[in-house]
Tab-separated table of C-alpha atoms in Angstrom:
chain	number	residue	atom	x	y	z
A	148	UNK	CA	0.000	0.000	0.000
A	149	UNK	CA	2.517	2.415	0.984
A	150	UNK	CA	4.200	1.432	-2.322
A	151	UNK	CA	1.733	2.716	-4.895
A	152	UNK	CA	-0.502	4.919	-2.771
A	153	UNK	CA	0.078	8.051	-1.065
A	154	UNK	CA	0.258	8.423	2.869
A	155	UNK	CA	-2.685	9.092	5.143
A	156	UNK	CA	-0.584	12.557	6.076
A	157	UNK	CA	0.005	13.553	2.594
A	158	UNK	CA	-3.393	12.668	2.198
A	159	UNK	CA	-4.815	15.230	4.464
A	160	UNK	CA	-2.993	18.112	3.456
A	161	UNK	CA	-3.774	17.446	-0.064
A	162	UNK	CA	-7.399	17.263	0.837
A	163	UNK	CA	-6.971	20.721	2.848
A	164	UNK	CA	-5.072	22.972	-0.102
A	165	UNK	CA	-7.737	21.725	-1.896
A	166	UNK	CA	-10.910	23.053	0.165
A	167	UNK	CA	-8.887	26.680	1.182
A	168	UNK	CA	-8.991	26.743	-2.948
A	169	UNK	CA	-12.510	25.730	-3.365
A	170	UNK	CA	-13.424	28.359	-0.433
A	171	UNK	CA	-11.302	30.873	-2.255
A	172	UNK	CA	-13.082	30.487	-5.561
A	173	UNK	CA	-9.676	29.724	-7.545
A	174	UNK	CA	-10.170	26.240	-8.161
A	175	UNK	CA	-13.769	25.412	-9.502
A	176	UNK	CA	-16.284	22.433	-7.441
A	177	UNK	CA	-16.424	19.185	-9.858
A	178	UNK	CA	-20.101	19.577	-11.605
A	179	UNK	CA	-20.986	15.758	-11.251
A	180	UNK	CA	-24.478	16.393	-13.549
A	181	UNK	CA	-23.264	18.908	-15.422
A	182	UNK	CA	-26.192	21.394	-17.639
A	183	UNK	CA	-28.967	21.252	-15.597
A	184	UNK	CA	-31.367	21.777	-18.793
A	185	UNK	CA	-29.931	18.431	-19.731
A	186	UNK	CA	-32.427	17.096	-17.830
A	187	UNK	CA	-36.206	16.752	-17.558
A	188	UNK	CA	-38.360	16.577	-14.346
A	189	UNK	CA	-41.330	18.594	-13.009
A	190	UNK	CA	-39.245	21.767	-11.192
A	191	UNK	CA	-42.171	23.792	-9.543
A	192	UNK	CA	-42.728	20.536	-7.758
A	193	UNK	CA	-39.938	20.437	-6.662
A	194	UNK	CA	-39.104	23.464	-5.551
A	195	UNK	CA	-42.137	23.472	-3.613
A	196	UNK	CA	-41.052	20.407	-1.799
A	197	UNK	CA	-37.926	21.039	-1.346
A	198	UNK	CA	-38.141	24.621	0.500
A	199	UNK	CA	-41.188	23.173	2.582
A	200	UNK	CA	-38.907	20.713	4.294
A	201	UNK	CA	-37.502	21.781	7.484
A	202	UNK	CA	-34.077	21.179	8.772
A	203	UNK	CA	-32.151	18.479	9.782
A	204	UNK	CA	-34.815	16.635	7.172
A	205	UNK	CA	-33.267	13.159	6.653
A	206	UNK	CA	-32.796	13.571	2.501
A	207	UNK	CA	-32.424	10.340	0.148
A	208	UNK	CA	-31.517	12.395	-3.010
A	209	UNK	CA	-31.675	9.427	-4.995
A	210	UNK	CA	-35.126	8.528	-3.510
A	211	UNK	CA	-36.056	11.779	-4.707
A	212	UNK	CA	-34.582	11.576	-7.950
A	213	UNK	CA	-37.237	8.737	-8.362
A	214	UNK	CA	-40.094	10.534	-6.959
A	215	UNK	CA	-39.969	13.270	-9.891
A	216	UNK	CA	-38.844	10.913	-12.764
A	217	UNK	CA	-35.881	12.525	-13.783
A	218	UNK	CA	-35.089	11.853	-17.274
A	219	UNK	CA	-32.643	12.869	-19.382
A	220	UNK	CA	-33.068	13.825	-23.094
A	221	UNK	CA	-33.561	10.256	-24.407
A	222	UNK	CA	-36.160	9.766	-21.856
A	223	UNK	CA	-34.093	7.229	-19.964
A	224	UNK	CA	-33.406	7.926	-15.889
A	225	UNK	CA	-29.811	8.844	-15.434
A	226	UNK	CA	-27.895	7.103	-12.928
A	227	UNK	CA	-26.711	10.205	-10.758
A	228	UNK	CA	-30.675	11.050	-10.563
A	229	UNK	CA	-29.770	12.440	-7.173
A	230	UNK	CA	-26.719	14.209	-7.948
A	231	UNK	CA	-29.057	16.419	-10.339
A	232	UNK	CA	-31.688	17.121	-7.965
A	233	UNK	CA	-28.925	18.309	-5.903
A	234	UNK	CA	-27.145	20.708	-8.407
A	235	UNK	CA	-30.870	22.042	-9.152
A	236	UNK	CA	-31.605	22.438	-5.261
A	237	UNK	CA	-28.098	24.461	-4.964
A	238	UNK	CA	-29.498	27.041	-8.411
A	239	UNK	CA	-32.601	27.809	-6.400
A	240	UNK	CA	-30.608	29.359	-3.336
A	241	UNK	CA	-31.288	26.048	-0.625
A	242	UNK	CA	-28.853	25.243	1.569
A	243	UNK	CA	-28.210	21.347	1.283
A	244	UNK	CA	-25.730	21.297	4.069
A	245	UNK	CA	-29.125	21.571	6.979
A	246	UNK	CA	-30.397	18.253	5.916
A	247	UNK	CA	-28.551	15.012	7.572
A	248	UNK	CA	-26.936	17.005	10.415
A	249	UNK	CA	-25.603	13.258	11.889
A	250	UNK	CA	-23.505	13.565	9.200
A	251	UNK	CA	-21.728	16.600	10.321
A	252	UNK	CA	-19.034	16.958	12.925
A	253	UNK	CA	-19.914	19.684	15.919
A	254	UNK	CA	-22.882	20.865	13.937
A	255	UNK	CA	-20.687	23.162	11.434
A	256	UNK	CA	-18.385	21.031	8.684
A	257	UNK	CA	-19.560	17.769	6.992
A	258	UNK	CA	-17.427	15.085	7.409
A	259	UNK	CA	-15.449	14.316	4.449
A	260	UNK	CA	-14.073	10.936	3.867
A	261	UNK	CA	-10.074	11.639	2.858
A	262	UNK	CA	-9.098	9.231	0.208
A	263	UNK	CA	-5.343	8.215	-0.154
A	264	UNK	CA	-4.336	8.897	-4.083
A	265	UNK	CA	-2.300	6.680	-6.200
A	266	UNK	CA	1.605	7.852	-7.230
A	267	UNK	CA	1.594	8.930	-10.914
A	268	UNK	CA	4.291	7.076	-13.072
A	269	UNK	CA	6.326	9.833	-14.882
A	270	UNK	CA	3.934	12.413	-13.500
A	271	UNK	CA	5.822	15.540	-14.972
A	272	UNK	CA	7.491	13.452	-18.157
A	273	UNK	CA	4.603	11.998	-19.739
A	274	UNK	CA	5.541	9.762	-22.767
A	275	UNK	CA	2.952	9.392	-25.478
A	276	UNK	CA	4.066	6.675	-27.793
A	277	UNK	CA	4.260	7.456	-31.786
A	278	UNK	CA	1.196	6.188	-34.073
A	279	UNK	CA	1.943	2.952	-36.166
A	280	UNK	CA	3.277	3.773	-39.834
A	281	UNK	CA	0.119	3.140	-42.286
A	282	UNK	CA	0.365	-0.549	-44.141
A	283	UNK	CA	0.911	1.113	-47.564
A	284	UNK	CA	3.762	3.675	-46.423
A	285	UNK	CA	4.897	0.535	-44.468
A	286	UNK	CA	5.549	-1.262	-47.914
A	287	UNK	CA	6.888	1.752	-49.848
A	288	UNK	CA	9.486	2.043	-46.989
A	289	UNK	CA	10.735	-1.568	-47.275
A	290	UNK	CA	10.733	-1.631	-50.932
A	291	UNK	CA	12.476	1.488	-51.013
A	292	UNK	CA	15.510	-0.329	-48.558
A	293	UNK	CA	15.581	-3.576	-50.513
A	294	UNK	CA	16.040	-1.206	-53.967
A	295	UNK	CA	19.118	-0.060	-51.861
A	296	UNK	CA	19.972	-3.281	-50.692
A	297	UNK	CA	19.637	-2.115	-46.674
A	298	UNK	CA	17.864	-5.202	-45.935
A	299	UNK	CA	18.716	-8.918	-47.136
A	300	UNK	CA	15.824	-11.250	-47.512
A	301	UNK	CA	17.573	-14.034	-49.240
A	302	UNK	CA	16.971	-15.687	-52.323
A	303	UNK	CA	14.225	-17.215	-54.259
A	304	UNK	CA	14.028	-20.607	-54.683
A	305	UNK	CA	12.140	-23.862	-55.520
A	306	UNK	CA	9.545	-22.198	-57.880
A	307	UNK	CA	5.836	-23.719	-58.434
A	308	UNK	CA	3.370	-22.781	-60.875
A	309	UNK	CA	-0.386	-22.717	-60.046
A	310	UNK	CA	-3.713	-22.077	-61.544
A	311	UNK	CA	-6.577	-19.634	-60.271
A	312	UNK	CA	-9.409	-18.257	-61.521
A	313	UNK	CA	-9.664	-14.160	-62.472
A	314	UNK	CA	-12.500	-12.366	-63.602
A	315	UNK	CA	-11.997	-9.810	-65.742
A	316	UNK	CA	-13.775	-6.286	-65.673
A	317	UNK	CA	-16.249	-7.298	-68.283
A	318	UNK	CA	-17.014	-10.072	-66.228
A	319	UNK	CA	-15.066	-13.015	-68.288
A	320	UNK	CA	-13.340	-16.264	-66.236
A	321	UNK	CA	-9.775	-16.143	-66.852
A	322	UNK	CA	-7.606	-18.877	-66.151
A	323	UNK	CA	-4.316	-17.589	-65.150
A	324	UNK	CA	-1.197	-19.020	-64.220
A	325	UNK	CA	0.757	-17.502	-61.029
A	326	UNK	CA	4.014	-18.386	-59.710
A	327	UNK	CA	5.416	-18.569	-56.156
A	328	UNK	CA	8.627	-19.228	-54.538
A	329	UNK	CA	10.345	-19.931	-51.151
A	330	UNK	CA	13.011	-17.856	-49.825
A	331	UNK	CA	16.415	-18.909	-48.306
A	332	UNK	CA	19.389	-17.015	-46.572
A	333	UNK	CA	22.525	-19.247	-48.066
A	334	UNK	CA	24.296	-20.913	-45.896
A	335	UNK	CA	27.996	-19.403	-46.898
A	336	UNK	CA	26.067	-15.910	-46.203
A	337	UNK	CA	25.175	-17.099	-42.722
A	338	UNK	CA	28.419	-18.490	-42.241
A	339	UNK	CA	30.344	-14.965	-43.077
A	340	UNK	CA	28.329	-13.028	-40.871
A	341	UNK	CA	28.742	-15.732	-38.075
A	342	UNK	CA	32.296	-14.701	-38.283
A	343	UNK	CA	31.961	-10.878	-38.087
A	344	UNK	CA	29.391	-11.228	-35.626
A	345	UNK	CA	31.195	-13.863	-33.488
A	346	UNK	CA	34.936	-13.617	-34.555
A	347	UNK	CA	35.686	-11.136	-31.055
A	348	UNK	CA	34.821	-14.371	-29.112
A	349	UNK	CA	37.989	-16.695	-31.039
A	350	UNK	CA	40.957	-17.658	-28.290
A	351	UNK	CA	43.218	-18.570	-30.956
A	352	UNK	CA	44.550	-16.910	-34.055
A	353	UNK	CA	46.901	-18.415	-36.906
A	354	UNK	CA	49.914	-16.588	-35.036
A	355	UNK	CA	49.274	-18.320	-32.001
A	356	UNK	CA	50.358	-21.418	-33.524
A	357	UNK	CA	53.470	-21.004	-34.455
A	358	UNK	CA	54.852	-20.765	-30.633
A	359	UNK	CA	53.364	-24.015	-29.893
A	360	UNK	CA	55.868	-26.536	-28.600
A	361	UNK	CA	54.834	-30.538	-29.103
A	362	UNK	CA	54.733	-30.856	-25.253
A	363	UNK	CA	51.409	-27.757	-25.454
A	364	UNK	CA	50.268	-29.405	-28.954
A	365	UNK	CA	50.282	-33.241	-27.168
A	366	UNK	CA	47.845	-31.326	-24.140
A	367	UNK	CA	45.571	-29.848	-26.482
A	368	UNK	CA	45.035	-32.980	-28.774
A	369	UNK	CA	44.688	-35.274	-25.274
A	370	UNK	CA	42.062	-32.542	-23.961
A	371	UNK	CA	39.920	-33.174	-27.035
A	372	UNK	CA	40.289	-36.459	-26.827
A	373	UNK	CA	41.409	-36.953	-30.353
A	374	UNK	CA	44.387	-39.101	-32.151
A	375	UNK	CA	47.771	-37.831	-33.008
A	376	UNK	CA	48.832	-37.222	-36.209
A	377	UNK	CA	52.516	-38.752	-36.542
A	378	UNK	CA	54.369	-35.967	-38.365
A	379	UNK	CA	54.128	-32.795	-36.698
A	380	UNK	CA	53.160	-30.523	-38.730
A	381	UNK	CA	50.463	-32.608	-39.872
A	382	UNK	CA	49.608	-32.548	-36.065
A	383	UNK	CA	49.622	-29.064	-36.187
A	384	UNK	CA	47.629	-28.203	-38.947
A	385	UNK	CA	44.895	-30.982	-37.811
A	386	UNK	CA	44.827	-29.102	-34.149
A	387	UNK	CA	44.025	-26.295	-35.743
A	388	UNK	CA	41.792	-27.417	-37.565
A	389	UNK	CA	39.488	-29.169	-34.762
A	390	UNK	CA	39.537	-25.717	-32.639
A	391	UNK	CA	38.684	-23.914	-35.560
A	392	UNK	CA	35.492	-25.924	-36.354
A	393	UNK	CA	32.176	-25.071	-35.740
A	394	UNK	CA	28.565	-27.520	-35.186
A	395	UNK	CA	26.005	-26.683	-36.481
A	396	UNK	CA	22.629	-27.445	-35.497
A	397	UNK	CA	19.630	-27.423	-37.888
A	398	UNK	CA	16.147	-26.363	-36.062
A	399	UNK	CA	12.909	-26.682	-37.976
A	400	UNK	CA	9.446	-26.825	-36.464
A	401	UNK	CA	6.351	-28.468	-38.459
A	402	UNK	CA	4.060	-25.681	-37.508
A	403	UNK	CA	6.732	-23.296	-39.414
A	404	UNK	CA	5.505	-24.807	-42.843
A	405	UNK	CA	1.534	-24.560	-41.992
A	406	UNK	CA	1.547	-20.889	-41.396
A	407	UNK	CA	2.810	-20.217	-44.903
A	408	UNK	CA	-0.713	-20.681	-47.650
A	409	UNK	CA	1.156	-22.289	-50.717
A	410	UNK	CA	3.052	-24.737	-48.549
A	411	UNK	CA	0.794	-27.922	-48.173
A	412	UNK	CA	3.313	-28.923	-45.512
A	413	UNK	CA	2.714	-32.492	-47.495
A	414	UNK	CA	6.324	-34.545	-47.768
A	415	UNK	CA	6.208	-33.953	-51.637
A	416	UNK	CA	6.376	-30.248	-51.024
A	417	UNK	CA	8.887	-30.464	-48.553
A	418	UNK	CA	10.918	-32.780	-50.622
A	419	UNK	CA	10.982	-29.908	-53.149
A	420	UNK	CA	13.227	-27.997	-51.163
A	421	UNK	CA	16.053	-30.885	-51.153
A	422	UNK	CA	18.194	-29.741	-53.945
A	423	UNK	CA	18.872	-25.843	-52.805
A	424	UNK	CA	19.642	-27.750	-49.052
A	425	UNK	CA	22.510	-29.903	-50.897
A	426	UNK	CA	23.611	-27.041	-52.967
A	427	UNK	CA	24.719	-25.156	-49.490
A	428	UNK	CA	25.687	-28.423	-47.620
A	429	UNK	CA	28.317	-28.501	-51.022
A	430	UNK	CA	29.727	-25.626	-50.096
A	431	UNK	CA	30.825	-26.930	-46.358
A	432	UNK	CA	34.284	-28.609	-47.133
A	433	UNK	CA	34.920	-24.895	-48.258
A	434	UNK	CA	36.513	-22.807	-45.376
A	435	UNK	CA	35.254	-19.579	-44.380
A	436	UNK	CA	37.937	-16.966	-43.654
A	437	UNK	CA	38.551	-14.117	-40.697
A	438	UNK	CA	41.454	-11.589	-40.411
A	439	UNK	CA	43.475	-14.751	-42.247
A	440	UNK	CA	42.140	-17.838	-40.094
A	441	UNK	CA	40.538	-20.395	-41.650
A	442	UNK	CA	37.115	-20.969	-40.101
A	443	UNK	CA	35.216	-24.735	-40.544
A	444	UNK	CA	31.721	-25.966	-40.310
A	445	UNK	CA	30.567	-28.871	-40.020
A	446	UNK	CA	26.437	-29.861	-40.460
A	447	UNK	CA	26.108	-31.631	-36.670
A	448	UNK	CA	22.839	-31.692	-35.448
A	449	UNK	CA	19.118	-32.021	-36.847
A	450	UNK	CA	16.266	-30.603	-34.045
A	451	UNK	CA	12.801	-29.992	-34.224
A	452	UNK	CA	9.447	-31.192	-33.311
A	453	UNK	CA	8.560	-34.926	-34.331
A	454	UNK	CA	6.813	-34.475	-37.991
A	455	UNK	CA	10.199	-32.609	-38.604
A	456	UNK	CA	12.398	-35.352	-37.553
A	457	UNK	CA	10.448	-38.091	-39.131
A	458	UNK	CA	10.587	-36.131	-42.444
A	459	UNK	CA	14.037	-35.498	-42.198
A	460	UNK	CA	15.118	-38.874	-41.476
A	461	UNK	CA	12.716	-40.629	-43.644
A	462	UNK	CA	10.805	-42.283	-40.858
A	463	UNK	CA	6.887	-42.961	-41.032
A	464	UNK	CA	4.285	-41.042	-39.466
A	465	UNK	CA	1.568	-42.811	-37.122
A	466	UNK	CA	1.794	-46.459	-36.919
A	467	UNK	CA	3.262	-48.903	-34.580
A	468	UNK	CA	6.415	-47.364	-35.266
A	469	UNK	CA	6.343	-43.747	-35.030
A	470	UNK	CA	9.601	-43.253	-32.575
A	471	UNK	CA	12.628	-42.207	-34.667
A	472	UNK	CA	14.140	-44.862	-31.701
A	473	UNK	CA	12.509	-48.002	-33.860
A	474	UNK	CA	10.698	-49.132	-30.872
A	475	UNK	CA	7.414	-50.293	-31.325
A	476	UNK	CA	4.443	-48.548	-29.182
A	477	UNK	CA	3.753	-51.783	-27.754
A	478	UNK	CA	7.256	-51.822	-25.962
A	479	UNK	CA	7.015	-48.352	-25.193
A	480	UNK	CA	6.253	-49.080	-21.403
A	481	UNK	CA	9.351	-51.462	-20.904
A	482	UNK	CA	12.197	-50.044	-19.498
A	483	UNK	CA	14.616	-52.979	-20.347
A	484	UNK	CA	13.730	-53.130	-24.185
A	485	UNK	CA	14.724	-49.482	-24.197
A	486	UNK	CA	17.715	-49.847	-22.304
A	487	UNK	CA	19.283	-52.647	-24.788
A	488	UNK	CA	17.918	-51.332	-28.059
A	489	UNK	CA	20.348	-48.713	-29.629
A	490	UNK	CA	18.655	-46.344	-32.021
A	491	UNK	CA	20.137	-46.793	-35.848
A	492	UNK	CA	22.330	-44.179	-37.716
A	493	UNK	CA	21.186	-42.738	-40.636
A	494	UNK	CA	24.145	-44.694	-42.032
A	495	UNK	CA	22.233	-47.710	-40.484
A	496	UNK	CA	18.819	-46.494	-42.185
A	497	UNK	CA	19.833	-46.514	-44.971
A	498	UNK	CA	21.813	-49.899	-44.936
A	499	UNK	CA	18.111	-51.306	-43.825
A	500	UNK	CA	16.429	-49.610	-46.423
A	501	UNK	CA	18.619	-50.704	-49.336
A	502	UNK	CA	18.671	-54.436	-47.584
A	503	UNK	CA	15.646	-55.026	-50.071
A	504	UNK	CA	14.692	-54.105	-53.677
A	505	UNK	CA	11.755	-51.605	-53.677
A	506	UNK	CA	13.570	-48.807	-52.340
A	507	UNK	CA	15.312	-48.844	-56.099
A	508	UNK	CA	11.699	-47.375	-57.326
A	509	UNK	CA	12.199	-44.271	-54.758
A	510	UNK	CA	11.410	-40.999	-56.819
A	511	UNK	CA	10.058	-37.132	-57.022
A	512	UNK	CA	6.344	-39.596	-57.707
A	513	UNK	CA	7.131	-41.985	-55.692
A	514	UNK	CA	8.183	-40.913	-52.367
A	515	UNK	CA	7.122	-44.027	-50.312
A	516	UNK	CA	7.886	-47.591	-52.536
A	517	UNK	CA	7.358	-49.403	-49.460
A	518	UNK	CA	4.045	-48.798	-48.288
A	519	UNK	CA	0.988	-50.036	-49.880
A	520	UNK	CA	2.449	-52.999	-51.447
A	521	UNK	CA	0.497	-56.090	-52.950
A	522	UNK	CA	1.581	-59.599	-52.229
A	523	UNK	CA	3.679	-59.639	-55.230
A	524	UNK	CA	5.545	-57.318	-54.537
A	525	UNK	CA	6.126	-58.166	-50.693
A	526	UNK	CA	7.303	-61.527	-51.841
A	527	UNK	CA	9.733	-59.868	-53.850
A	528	UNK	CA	10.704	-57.834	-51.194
A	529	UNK	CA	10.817	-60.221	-48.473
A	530	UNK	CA	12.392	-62.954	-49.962
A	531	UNK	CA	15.845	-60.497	-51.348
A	532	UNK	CA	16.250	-59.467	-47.576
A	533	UNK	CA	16.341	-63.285	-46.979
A	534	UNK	CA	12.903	-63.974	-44.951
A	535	UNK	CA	10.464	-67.370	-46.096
A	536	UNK	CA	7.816	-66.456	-47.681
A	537	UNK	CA	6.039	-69.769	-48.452
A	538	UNK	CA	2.652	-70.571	-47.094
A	539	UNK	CA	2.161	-66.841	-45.330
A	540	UNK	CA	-0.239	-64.746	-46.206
A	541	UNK	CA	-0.570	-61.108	-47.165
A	542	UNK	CA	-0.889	-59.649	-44.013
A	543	UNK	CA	1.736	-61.967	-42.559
A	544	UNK	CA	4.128	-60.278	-44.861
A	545	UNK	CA	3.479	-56.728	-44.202
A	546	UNK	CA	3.572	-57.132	-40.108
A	547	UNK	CA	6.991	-59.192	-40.958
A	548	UNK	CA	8.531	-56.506	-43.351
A	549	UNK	CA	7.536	-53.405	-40.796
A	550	UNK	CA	9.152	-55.419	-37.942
A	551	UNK	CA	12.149	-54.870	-40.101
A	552	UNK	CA	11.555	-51.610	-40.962
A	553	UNK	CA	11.182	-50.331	-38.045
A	554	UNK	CA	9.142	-47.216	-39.491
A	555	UNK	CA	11.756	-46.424	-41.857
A	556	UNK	CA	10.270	-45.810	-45.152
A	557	UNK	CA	12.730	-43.689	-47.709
A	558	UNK	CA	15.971	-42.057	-47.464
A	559	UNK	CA	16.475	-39.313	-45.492
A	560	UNK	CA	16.046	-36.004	-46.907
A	561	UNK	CA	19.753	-34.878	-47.489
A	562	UNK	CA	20.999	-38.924	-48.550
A	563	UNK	CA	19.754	-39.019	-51.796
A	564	UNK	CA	23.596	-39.023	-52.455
A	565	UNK	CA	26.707	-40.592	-50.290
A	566	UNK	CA	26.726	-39.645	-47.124
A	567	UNK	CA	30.810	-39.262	-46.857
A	568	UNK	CA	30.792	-37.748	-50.706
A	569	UNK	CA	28.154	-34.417	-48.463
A	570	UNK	CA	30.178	-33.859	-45.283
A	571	UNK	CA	27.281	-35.106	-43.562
A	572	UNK	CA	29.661	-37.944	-41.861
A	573	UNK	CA	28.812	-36.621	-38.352
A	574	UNK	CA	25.062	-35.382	-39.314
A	575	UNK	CA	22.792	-36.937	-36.027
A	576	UNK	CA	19.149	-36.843	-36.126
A	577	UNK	CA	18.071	-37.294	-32.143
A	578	UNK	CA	15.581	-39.819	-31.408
A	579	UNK	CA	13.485	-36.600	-29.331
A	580	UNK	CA	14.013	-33.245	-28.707
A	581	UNK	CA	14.316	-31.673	-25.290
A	582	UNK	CA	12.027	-28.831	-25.936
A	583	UNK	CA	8.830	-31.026	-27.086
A	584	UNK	CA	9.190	-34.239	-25.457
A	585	UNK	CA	11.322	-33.452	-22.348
A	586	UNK	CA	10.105	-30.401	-20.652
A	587	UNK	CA	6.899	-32.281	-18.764
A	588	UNK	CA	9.565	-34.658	-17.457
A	589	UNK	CA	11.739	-31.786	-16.327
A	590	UNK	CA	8.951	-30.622	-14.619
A	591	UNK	CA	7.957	-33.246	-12.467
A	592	UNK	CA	11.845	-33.442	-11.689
A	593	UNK	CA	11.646	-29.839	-10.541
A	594	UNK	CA	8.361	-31.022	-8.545
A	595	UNK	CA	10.023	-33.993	-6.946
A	596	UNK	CA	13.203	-33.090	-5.858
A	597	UNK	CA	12.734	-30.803	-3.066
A	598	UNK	CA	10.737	-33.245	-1.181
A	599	UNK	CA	13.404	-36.100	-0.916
């Protein structure tokens, strides 16, 4: 209270300047009805009545404002119906003050209730915040700055052509053709401005390098737990290249995809996107440079919500495999089967996937060869990754070639080529991310703990 409101002292001083001006006719009473002619009621009436009472007369003014059906001009009764009888008592000379005497103190001054005020924020500065820039001027600005080239919004890419419908001012159906494109921010731009924007934060420059002596060198390579190169320059140059290597992580959330209208967020459309990835992860065995150091980077991590990963790593949506782990819902529950089950690489993916002969007929068309198969082809499938076939029926076949599977149902996204031949060596897609599927388990942690 004493925080945000005013003291009881302060209070009563305030309340006292302001009476001595009120009494001294430089400050002006609030008018809490304002134009008396505002309002319509029968006034002889009540003048009549109100000069007959005597005093100390115990007054309801808003008893009275129902009495004479005070109105105002839309014929409604206001709520401060008492508050005007009031006012029009004052105009015709009556002194309010000698009716409800018990609520005056000694007789002579009404008792007024003092009310502690609020502190004003910024009471002498007040800041009135500027009006938001019409949409059109909006547009002319930024078109105006990308003319100039002030602002970089990347490049077009993956371009699609569809149809739609235009009426024409004389009122003819038009079939026109429009084109749309995504946008992308190259990866070698990203990686330059990492540099400028983070090259302040680098320990070691190429200089430093030179005064290394083996014993240092041997330190460094046994603190990163990596293998020594034999010769030692070799040693050198490999050290640093390891400290001058950056991860990076890849983060891409479904719900990124559905906001945008042309993007069906389908895994055709996404699939479209493919080739402009693998032109940029091309360009990673290429070093960036900063003030004369070579600067690496090296694709590391995948991360995003679970349609995301299962696109990304070719894995099925749904089923009795959904897990990017391989684990079937049934086993979810058991502890032990998820202890001794290690989730595949995508090296190991795709080593499963090519175990068989389908996955040959993998296309732009055909983005799925292993779902929806007839009994011919299961046979064919089964029987090249070595199972019996004989005597088992069609559905016998599919549960037996999904237990393989494991949900895996094309290549990942960036494998349509070798995986060494892309830099994508050390490329991990995690079986869950923290953010999604972890935070409700952190939570109960957080809830736990602090009663053991």
């Amino acid at each position: 209270m004493n925080t945000y409101f005013e003291t009881t002292q302060a209070a009563r001083l305030r309340t006292a300047r302001k009476n001595q001006k009120l009494k001294a006719g430089v400050q002006k009473p609030k008018r809490h009805a304002g134009k008396l002619g505002n309002y319509l009621f029968d006034r002889d009436v009540f003048q009549k009545f109100i000069e007959a009472l005597p005093s100390c007369s115990k007054v309801s003014w808003r008893n009275l404002g129902i009495r004479f059906q005070v109105k105002n001009k839309s014929g409604l009764r206001p709520s401060n119906a008492g508050q005007v009888l009031m006012e029009a008592a004052k105009s015709l000379g009556i002194d309010v003050s000698k009716f409800k005497t018990e609520n005056r103190i000694s007789g002579r001054d009404y008792a007024q209730r003092i009310r502690r005020a609020r502190h004003k924020l910024m009471y002498e500065k007040v800041s009135i915040p500027p009006a938001s820039q019409p949409t059109r001027k909006l547009h002319t600005e930024i078109r105006r700055r990308l003319n100039n080239q002030e602002i970089y919004v990347g490049e077009l890419i993956a371009p699609k052509t569809y149809r739609r419908n235009h009426i024409t001012s004389s009122g003819v159906v038009e079939e026109t053709e429009v084109t749309v494109h995504g946008r992308k921010i190259p990866l070698e731009h990203i990686r330059r401005q990492m540099n400028v924007d983070q090259g302040l934060l680098f320990r070691w420059r190429k200089d430093d390098y030179e005064n290394l002596d083996e014993e240092t060198i041997l330190k460094r390579f046994s603190k990163l737990k990596i293998t020594v190169p034999s010769e030692p320059m070799s040693a050198l140059d490999e050290l640093m290249k390891v400290e001058h290597t950056r991860n990076l992580k890849v983060w891409h959330d479904h719900s990124d995809i559905l906001n945008h209208s042309y993007s069906k967020a389908t895994d055709v459309d996404q699939l479209s996107y493919t080739s402009t990835r693998l032109e940029d992860i091309n360009s990673l065995h290429q070093p960036t440079y900063f003030k004369g150091t070579s600067i690496y980077h090296v694709l590391r991590v995948f991360s995003g919500d679970g349609p995301a990963r299962q696109f990304e790593a070719g894995h099925q949506r749904g089923g009795h495999y959904s897990c990017l782990c391989g684990i079937s819902v049934k086993e979810h529950q058991n502890l032990e089967c998820a202890l001794r089950f290690n989730p595949r690489t995508l090296s190991e993916r795709m080593k499963i996937l090519k175990s068989g002969v389908l996955w040959k007929e993998y296309s732009e068309r055909n983005i799925n060869p292993l779902c929806n198969l007839k009994k011919e082809a299961l046979t064919d499938e089964l029987e090249a990754r070595g199972v019996d076939t004989y005597g088992k029926s069609a559905a016998e076949m599919k549960e037996k070639l999904v237990e393989i599977l494991h949900g895996i149902q094309r290549p990942p996204a960036l494998l349509s080529s070798d995986i060494h031949s892309l830099s994508l060596s050390r490329y991990e897609i995690p079986p869950c991310e923290p953010l999604h599927d972890l935070s409700n388990i952190v939570q109960n942690l957080i809830t736990e703990l602090p009663t053991r």
